[in-house]
């Protein structure tokens, strides 16, 4: 299930963006 592995970093990036804003 590589899709899940690809979604993990995407969620992490979104969380970082939320912290920056």
C-alpha atoms as an extended CHARMM CRD file, in Angstrom:
* protein
*
        21  EXT
         1         1  UNK       CA              0.0000000000        0.0000000000        0.0000000000  PROA      1               0.0000000000
         2         2  UNK       CA              2.3220000000        2.7840000000       -1.1860000000  PROA      2               0.0000000000
         3         3  UNK       CA             -0.5880000000        5.2310000000       -1.2510000000  PROA      3               0.0000000000
         4         4  UNK       CA             -0.6710000000        5.3410000000        2.5540000000  PROA      4               0.0000000000
         5         5  UNK       CA              3.0850000000        5.9430000000        2.6390000000  PROA      5               0.0000000000
         6         6  UNK       CA              2.6510000000        8.8660000000        0.2570000000  PROA      6               0.0000000000
         7         7  UNK       CA             -0.2130000000       10.3300000000        2.2870000000  PROA      7               0.0000000000
         8         8  UNK       CA              1.8070000000       10.2870000000        5.5200000000  PROA      8               0.0000000000
         9         9  UNK       CA              4.2830000000       13.0200000000        4.4280000000  PROA      9               0.0000000000
        10        10  UNK       CA              1.4490000000       15.0480000000        2.9040000000  PROA      10              0.0000000000
        11        11  UNK       CA             -0.3740000000       15.1900000000        6.2430000000  PROA      11              0.0000000000
        12        12  UNK       CA              2.8960000000       16.0460000000        7.9860000000  PROA      12              0.0000000000
        13        13  UNK       CA              3.4710000000       18.9600000000        5.6010000000  PROA      13              0.0000000000
        14        14  UNK       CA             -0.0580000000       20.2330000000        6.1840000000  PROA      14              0.0000000000
        15        15  UNK       CA              0.5210000000       20.1210000000        9.9440000000  PROA      15              0.0000000000
        16        16  UNK       CA              3.7630000000       22.0820000000        9.5500000000  PROA      16              0.0000000000
        17        17  UNK       CA              1.9540000000       24.7150000000        7.4780000000  PROA      17              0.0000000000
        18        18  UNK       CA             -0.6780000000       25.0270000000       10.1880000000  PROA      18              0.0000000000
        19        19  UNK       CA              2.0740000000       25.5940000000       12.7430000000  PROA      19              0.0000000000
        20        20  UNK       CA              3.7040000000       28.2710000000       10.5970000000  PROA      20              0.0000000000
        21        21  UNK       CA              0.4450000000       30.1630000000       10.1110000000  PROA      21              0.0000000000
